[in-house]
CSV table of C-alpha atoms and ligand atoms in Angstrom, one decimal:
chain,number,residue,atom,x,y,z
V,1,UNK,CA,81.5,85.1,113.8
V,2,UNK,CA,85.1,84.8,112.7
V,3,UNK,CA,86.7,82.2,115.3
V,4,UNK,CA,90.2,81.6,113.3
V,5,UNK,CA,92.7,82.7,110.5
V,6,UNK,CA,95.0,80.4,109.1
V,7,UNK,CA,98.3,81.5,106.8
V,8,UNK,CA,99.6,78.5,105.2
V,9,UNK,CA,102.6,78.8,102.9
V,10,UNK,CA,102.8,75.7,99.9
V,11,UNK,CA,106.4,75.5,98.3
V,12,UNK,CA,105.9,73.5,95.0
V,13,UNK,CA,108.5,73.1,92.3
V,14,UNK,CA,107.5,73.9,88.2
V,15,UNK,CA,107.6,72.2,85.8
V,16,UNK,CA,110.6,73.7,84.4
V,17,UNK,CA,112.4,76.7,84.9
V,18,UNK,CA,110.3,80.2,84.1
V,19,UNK,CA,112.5,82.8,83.4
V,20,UNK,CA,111.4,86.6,83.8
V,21,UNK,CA,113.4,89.3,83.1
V,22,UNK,CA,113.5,90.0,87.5
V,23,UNK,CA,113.6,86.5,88.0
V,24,UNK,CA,113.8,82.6,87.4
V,25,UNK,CA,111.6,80.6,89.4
V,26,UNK,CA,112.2,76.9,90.3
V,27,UNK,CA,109.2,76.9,92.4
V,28,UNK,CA,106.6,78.6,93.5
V,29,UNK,CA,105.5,79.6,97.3
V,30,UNK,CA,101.4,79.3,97.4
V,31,UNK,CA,100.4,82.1,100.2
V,32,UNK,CA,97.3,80.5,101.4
V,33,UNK,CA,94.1,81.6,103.8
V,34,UNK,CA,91.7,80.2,105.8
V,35,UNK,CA,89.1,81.7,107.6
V,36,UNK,CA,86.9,79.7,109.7
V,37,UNK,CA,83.5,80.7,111.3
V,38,UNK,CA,81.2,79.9,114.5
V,39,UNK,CA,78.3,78.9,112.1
V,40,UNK,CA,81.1,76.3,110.7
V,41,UNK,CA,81.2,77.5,107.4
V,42,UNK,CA,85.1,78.5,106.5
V,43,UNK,CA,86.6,80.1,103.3
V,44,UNK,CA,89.9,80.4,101.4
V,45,UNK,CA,91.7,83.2,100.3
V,46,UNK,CA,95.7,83.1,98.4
V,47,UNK,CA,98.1,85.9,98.4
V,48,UNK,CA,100.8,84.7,96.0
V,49,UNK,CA,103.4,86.9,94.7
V,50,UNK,CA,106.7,85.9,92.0
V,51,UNK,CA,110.0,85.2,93.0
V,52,UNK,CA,110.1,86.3,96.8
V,53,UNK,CA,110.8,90.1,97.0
V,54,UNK,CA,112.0,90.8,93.5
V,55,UNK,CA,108.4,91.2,91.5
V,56,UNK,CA,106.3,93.0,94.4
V,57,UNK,CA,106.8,94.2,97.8
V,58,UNK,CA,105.3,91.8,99.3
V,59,UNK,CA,107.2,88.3,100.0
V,60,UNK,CA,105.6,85.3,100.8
V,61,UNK,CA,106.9,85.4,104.4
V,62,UNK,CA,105.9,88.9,105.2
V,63,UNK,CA,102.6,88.4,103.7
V,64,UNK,CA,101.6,85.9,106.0
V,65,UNK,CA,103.8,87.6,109.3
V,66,UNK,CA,101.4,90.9,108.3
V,67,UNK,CA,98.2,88.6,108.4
V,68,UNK,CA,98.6,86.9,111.2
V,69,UNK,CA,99.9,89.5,113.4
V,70,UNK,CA,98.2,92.2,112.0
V,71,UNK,CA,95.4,91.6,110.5
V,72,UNK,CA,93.6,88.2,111.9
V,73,UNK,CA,93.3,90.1,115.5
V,74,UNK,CA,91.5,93.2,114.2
V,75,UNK,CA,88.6,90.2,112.4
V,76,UNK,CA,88.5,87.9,114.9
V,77,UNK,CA,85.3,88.3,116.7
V,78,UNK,CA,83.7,90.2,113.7
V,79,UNK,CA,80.2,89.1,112.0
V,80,UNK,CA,82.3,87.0,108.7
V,81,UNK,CA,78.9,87.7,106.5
V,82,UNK,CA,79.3,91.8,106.6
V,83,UNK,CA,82.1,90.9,104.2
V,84,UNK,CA,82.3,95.1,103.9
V,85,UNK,CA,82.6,96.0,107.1
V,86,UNK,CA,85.3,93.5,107.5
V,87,UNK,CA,87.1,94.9,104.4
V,88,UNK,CA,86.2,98.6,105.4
V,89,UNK,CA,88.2,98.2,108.7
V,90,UNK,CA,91.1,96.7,107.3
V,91,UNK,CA,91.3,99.2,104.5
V,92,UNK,CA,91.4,102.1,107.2
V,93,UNK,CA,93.4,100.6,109.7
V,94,UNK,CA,96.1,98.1,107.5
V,95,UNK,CA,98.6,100.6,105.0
V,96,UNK,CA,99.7,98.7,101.7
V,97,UNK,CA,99.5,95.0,101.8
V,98,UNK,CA,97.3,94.9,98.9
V,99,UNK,CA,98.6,90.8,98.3
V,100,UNK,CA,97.5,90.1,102.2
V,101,UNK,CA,93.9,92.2,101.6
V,102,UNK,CA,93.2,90.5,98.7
V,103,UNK,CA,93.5,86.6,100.2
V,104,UNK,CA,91.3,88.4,103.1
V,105,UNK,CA,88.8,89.5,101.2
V,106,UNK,CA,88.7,86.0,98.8
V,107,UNK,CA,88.4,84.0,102.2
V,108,UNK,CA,85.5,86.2,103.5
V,109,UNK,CA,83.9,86.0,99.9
V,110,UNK,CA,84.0,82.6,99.6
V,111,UNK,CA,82.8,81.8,102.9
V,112,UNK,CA,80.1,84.2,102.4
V,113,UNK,CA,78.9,82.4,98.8
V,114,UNK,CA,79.2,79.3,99.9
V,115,UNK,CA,77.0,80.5,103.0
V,116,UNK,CA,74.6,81.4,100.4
V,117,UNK,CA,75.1,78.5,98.5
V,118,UNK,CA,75.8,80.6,95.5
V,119,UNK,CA,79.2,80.6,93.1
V,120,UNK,CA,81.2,83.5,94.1
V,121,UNK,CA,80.4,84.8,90.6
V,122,UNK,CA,77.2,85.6,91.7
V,123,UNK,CA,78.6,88.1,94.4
V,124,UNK,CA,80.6,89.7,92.2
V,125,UNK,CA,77.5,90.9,90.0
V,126,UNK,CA,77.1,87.9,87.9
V,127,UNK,CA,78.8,85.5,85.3
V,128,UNK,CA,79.0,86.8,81.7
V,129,UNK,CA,80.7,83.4,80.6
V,130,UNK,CA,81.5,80.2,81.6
V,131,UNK,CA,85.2,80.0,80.2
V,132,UNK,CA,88.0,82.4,79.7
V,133,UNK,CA,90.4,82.0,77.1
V,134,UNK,CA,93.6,81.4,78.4
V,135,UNK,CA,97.5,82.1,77.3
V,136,UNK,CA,100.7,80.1,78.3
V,137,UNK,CA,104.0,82.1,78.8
V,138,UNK,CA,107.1,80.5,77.1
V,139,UNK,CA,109.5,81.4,79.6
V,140,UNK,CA,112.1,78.4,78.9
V,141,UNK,CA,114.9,81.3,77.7
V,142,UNK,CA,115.4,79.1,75.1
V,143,UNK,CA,113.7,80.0,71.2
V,144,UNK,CA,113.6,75.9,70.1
V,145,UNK,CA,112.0,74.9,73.8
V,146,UNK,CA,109.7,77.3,73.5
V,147,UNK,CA,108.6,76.6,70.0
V,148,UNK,CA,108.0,72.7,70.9
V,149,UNK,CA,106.3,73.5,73.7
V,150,UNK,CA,104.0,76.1,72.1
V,151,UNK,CA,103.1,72.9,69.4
V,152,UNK,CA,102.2,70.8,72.2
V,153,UNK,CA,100.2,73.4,73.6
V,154,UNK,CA,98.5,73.7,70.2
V,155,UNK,CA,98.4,70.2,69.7
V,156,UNK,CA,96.5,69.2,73.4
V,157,UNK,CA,94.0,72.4,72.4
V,158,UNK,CA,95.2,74.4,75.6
V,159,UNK,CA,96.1,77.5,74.8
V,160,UNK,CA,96.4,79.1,71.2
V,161,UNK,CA,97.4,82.8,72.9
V,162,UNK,CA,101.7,82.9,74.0
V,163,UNK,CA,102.8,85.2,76.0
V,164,UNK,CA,107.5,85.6,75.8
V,165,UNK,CA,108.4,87.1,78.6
V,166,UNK,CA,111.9,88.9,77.5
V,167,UNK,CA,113.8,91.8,78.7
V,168,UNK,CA,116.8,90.0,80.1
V,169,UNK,CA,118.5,89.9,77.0
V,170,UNK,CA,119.2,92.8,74.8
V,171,UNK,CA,116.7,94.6,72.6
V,172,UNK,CA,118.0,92.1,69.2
V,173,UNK,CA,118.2,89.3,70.7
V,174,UNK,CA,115.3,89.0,72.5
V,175,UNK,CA,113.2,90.5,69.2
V,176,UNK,CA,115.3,87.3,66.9
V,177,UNK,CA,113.7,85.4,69.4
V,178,UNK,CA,110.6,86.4,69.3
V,179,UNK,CA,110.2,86.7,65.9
V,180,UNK,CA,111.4,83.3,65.2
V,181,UNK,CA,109.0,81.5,67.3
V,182,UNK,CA,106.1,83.7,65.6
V,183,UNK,CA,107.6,82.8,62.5
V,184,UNK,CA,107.4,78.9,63.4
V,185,UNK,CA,103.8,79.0,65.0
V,186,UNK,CA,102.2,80.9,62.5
V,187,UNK,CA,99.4,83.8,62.0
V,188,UNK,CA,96.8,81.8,64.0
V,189,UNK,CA,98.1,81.9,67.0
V,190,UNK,CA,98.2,85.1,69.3
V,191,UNK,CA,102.0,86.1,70.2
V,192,UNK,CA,102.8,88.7,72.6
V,193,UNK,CA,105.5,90.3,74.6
V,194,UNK,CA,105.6,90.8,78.4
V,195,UNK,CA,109.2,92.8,79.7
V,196,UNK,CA,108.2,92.9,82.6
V,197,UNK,CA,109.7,96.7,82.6
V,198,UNK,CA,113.1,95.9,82.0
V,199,UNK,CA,113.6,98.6,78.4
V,200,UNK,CA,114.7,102.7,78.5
V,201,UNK,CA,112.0,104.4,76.7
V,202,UNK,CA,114.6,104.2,73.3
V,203,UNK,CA,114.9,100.4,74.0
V,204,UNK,CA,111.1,100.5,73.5
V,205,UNK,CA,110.9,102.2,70.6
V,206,UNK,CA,113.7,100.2,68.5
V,207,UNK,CA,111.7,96.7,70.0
V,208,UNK,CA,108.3,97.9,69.7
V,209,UNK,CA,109.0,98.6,66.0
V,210,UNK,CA,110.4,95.1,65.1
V,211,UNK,CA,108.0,93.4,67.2
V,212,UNK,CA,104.9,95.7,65.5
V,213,UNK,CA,106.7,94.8,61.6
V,214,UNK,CA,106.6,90.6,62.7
V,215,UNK,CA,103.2,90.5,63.6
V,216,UNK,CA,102.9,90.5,67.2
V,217,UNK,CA,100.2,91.6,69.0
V,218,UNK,CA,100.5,92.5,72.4
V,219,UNK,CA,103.6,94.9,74.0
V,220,UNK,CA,103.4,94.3,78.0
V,221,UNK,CA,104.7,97.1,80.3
V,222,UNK,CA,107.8,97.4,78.3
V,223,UNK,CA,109.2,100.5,80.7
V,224,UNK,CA,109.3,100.8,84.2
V,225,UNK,CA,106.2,101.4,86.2
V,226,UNK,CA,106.6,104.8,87.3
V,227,UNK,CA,107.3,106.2,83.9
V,228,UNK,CA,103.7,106.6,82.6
V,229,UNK,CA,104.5,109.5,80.8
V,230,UNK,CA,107.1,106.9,78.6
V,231,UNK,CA,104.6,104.4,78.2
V,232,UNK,CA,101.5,107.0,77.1
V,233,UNK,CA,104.1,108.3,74.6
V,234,UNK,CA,104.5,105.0,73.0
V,235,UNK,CA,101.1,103.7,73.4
V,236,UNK,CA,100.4,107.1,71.0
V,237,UNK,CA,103.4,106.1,68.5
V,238,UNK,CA,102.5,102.0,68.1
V,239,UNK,CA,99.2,100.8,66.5
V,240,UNK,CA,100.7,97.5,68.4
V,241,UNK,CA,98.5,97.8,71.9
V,242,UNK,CA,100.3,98.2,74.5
V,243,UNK,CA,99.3,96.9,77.9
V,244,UNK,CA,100.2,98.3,82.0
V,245,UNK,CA,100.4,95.9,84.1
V,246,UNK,CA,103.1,96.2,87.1
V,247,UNK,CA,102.3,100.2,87.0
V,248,UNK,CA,98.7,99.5,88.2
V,249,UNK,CA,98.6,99.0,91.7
V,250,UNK,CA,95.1,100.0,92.3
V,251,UNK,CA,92.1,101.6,90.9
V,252,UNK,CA,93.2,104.9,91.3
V,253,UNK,CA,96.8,104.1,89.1
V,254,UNK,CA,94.0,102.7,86.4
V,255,UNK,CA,92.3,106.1,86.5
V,256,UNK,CA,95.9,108.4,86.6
V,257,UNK,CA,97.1,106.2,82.8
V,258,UNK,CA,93.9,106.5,81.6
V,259,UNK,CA,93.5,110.1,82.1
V,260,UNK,CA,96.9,110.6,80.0
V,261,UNK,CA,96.0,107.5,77.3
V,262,UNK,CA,99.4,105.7,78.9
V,263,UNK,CA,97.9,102.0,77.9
V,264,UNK,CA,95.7,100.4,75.5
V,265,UNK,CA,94.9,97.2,77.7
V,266,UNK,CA,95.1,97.3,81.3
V,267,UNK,CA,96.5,94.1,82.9
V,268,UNK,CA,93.7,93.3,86.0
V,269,UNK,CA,95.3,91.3,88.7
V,270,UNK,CA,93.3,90.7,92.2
V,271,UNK,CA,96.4,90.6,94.2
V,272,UNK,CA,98.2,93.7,92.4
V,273,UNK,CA,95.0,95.9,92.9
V,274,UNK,CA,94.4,94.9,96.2
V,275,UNK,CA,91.2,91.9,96.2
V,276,UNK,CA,88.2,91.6,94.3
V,277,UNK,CA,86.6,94.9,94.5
V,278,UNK,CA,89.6,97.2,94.0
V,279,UNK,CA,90.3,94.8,90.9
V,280,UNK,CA,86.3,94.7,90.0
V,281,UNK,CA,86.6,98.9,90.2
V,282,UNK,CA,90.0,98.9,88.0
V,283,UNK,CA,87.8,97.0,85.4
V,284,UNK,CA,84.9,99.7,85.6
V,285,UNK,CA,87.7,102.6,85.3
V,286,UNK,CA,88.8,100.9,82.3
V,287,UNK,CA,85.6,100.3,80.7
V,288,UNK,CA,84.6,104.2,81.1
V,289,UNK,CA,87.7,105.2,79.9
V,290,UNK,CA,87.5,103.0,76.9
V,291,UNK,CA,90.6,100.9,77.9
V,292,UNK,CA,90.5,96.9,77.0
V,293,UNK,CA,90.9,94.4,79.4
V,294,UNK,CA,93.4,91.3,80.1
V,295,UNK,CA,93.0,89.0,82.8
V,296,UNK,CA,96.2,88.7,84.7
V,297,UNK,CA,97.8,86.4,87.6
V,298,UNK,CA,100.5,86.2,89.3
V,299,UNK,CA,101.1,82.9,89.3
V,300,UNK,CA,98.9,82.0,91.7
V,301,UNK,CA,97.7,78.1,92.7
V,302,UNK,CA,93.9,77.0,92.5
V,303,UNK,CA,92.3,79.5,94.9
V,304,UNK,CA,93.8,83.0,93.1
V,305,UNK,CA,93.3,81.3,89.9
V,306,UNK,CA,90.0,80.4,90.5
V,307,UNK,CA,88.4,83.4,92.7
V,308,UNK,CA,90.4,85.9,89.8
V,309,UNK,CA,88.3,83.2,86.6
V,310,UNK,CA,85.0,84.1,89.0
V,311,UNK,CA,85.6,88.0,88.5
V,312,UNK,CA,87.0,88.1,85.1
V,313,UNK,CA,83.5,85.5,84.3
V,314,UNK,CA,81.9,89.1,85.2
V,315,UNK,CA,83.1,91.6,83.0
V,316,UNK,CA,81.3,93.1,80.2
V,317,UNK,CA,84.2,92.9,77.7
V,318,UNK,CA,87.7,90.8,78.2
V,319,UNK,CA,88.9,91.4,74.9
V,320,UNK,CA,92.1,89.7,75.6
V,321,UNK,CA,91.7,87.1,77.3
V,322,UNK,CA,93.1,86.0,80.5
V,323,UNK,CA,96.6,83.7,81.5
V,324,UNK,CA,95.3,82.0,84.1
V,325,UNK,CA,97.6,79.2,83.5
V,326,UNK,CA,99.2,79.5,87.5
V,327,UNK,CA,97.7,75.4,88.3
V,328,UNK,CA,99.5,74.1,85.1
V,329,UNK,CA,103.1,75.4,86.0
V,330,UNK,CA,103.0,73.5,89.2
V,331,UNK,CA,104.1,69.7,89.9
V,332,UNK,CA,102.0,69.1,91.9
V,333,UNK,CA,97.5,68.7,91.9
V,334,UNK,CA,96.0,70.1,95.3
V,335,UNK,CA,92.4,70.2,94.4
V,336,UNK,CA,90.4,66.7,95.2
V,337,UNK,CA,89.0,68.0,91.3
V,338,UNK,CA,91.6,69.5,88.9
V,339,UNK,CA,90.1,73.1,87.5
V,340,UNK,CA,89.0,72.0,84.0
V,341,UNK,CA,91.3,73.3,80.9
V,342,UNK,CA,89.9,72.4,77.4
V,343,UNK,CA,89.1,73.6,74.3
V,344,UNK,CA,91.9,76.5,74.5
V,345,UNK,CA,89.5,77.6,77.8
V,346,UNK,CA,89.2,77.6,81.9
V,347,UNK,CA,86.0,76.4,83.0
V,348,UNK,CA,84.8,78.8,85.6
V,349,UNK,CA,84.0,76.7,88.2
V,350,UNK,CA,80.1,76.2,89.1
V,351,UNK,CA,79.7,75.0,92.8
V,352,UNK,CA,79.3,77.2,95.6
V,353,UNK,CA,81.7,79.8,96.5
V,354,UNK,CA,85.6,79.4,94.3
V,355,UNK,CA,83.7,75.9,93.7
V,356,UNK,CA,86.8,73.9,94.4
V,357,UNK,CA,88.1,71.8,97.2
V,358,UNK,CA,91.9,71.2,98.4
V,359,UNK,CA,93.1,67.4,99.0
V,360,UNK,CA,93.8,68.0,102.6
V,361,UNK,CA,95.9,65.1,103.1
V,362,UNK,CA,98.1,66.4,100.4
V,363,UNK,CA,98.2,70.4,101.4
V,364,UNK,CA,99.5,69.2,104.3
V,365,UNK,CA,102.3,67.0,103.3
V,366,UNK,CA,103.4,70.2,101.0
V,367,UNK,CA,103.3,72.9,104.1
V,368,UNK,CA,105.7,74.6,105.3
V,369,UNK,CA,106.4,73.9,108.7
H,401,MUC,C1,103.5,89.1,84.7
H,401,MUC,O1,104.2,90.1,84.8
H,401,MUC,O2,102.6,89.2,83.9
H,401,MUC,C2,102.1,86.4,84.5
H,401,MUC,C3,102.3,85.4,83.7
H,401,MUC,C4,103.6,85.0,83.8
H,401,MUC,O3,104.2,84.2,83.2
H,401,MUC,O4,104.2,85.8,84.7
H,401,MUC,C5,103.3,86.6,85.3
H,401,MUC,C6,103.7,88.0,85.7
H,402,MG,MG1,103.2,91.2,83.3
């Protein structure tokens, strides 16, 4: 039986500045959950979102107001191991929230798998992989930073994919940019684009051209969400794949751009589509519909990072990749064992449930209170 639900909001500072084109972030507000059940198994669930309000419509402080006024009471009391009878009632009596039903329905999972004594992999149809390639954004604003920090990258064998985030800038400077650092790093490396939907449609065109001439290989939801009619009409003009990511909110947005071709790559995010099934059925719309796969974050600590490397360990084709990097932007270790980055990869962790533990003593000097 569920006997408690803990929010817990974690403010830790990056390691530097990381500059979107909605927002700059100096740190980074961990939306965490606990559940805790009579048979004294408990599980963890995160809800983390980018720069308060101005990403998603969910803020850090709502999402845990909504969850523990909300949501907790209509679970408390409920049998924690029918994980979809839990989910079902919240789905039909909770509108939106799709950041606070997603570190629901990690908690419940995890508690569940580690009931079982199973990774969370395992519920989630089974593990593919063991590792997920991994990209780093360069989000310093600032073309020479980013180029030495790409080399070290390169150089410690972490990542080998870059993601820029531009759009704050105008169309030329941000393609100068660009181009200059894939000039500087090479044709081995992987660079891409995310603008986080900050260009008109004719913006898009002019920097999708450059940007397909220098090499790059990735164009990330370079108009605004709701114009999918835009981004299917540039996704048929560019051989340059071009990815959706903040215009997916759900399984049922996958299925509306893939009936009109309006992406290439769909960006999967547990806490955009809602938790680990709506993400798991975005995949499967994608895969019938013959749309490639990117595994996304939103910057979340261990527990997102690590229930979204579980789910992403599952599916049949992740052409490119994943940027579950959120752990490495942050100051500060939480887990009592670091999530393991090597070889240009992210372990997917074995043990049972998410397979990693907090440092207690540490989450709690790091709380809010
Ligand atoms: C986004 O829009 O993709 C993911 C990586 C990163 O640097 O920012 C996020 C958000
Ligand atoms: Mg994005």
């Amino acid at each position: 039986m569920i006997q408690a639900i803990e929010t817990i909001l974690v403010d830790v500072p990056t390691i530097r500045p990381h500059k979107l084109s909605v927002a700059t972030m100096h740190t980074q507000t961990l939306v965490l959950v606990r559940i805790r059940c009579s048979d004294g198994i408990e599980g963890w669930g995160e809800a983390t979102t980018i720069g308060g309000l101005n990403y998603g419509e969910e803020s850090p402080e709502s999402i845990k107001t909504n969850i523990d006024t909300h949501i907790a009471p209509l679970l408390v009391g409920m049998d924690g191991r029918s994980v979809a009878a839990c989910m079902a009632k919240i789905r039909k009596i909770i509108q939106g929230n799709r950041f606070a039903k997603c570190a629901i329905e990690t908690a419940l999972l995890d508690a569940q798998a580690r009931r079982l004594d199973i990774p969370l992999s395992e519920l989630l149809g089974g593990r593919l992989r063991d590792a997920l390639p991994v990209a780093w954004t360069l989000a310093s604003g600032d073309t020479a930073k980013d180029i030495a920090e790409a080399e070290a990258m390169l150089e410690r064998r972490r990542h080998r994919i870059f993601k820029l985030k531009i759009g704050a800038r105008g169309v030329k400077e941000d393609v100068a940019h660009v181009l200059a650092i894939k000039k500087a790093l090479g044709d081995s490396v992987s660079v891409r684009v995310d603008v986080n939907m900050a260009w008109s449609e004719l913006d898009a065109v002019n920097g999708i051209a450059a940007l397909e001439a220098g090499g790059i290989d990735l164009i990330e939801q370079p108009v605004r969400a709701e114009l999918s009619a835009a981004l299917a009409r540039l996704a048929e003009r560019f051989s340059v794949p071009i990815m959706a990511d903040e215009a997916l909110k759900g399984p049922q947005d996958g299925l509306s751009l893939a009936r009109i071709a309006a992406a290439d790559v769909f960006a999967v995010k547990i806490c955009q589509a809602g938790g680990l099934f709506p993400a798991r059925l975005l995949a499967e719309v994608a895969q019938l519909s013959g749309v490639a796969l990117y595994g996304g974050t939103m910057l979340e600590g261990a527990i997102g990072t690590a229930a979204s490397a579980h789910l992403f360990s599952t599916f049949g084709d992740l052409q490119f990749g994943t940027e579950l990097f959120g752990p490495l932007l942050l100051t500060e270790e939480l887990l009592e064992q670091p999530l393991v980055y090597k070889d240009f990869m992210l372990q997917v962790p074995t043990g049972p449930g998410l397979g990693i533990r907090f440092d207690m003593d540490k989450l709690d000097a790091l709380r809010r209170r």
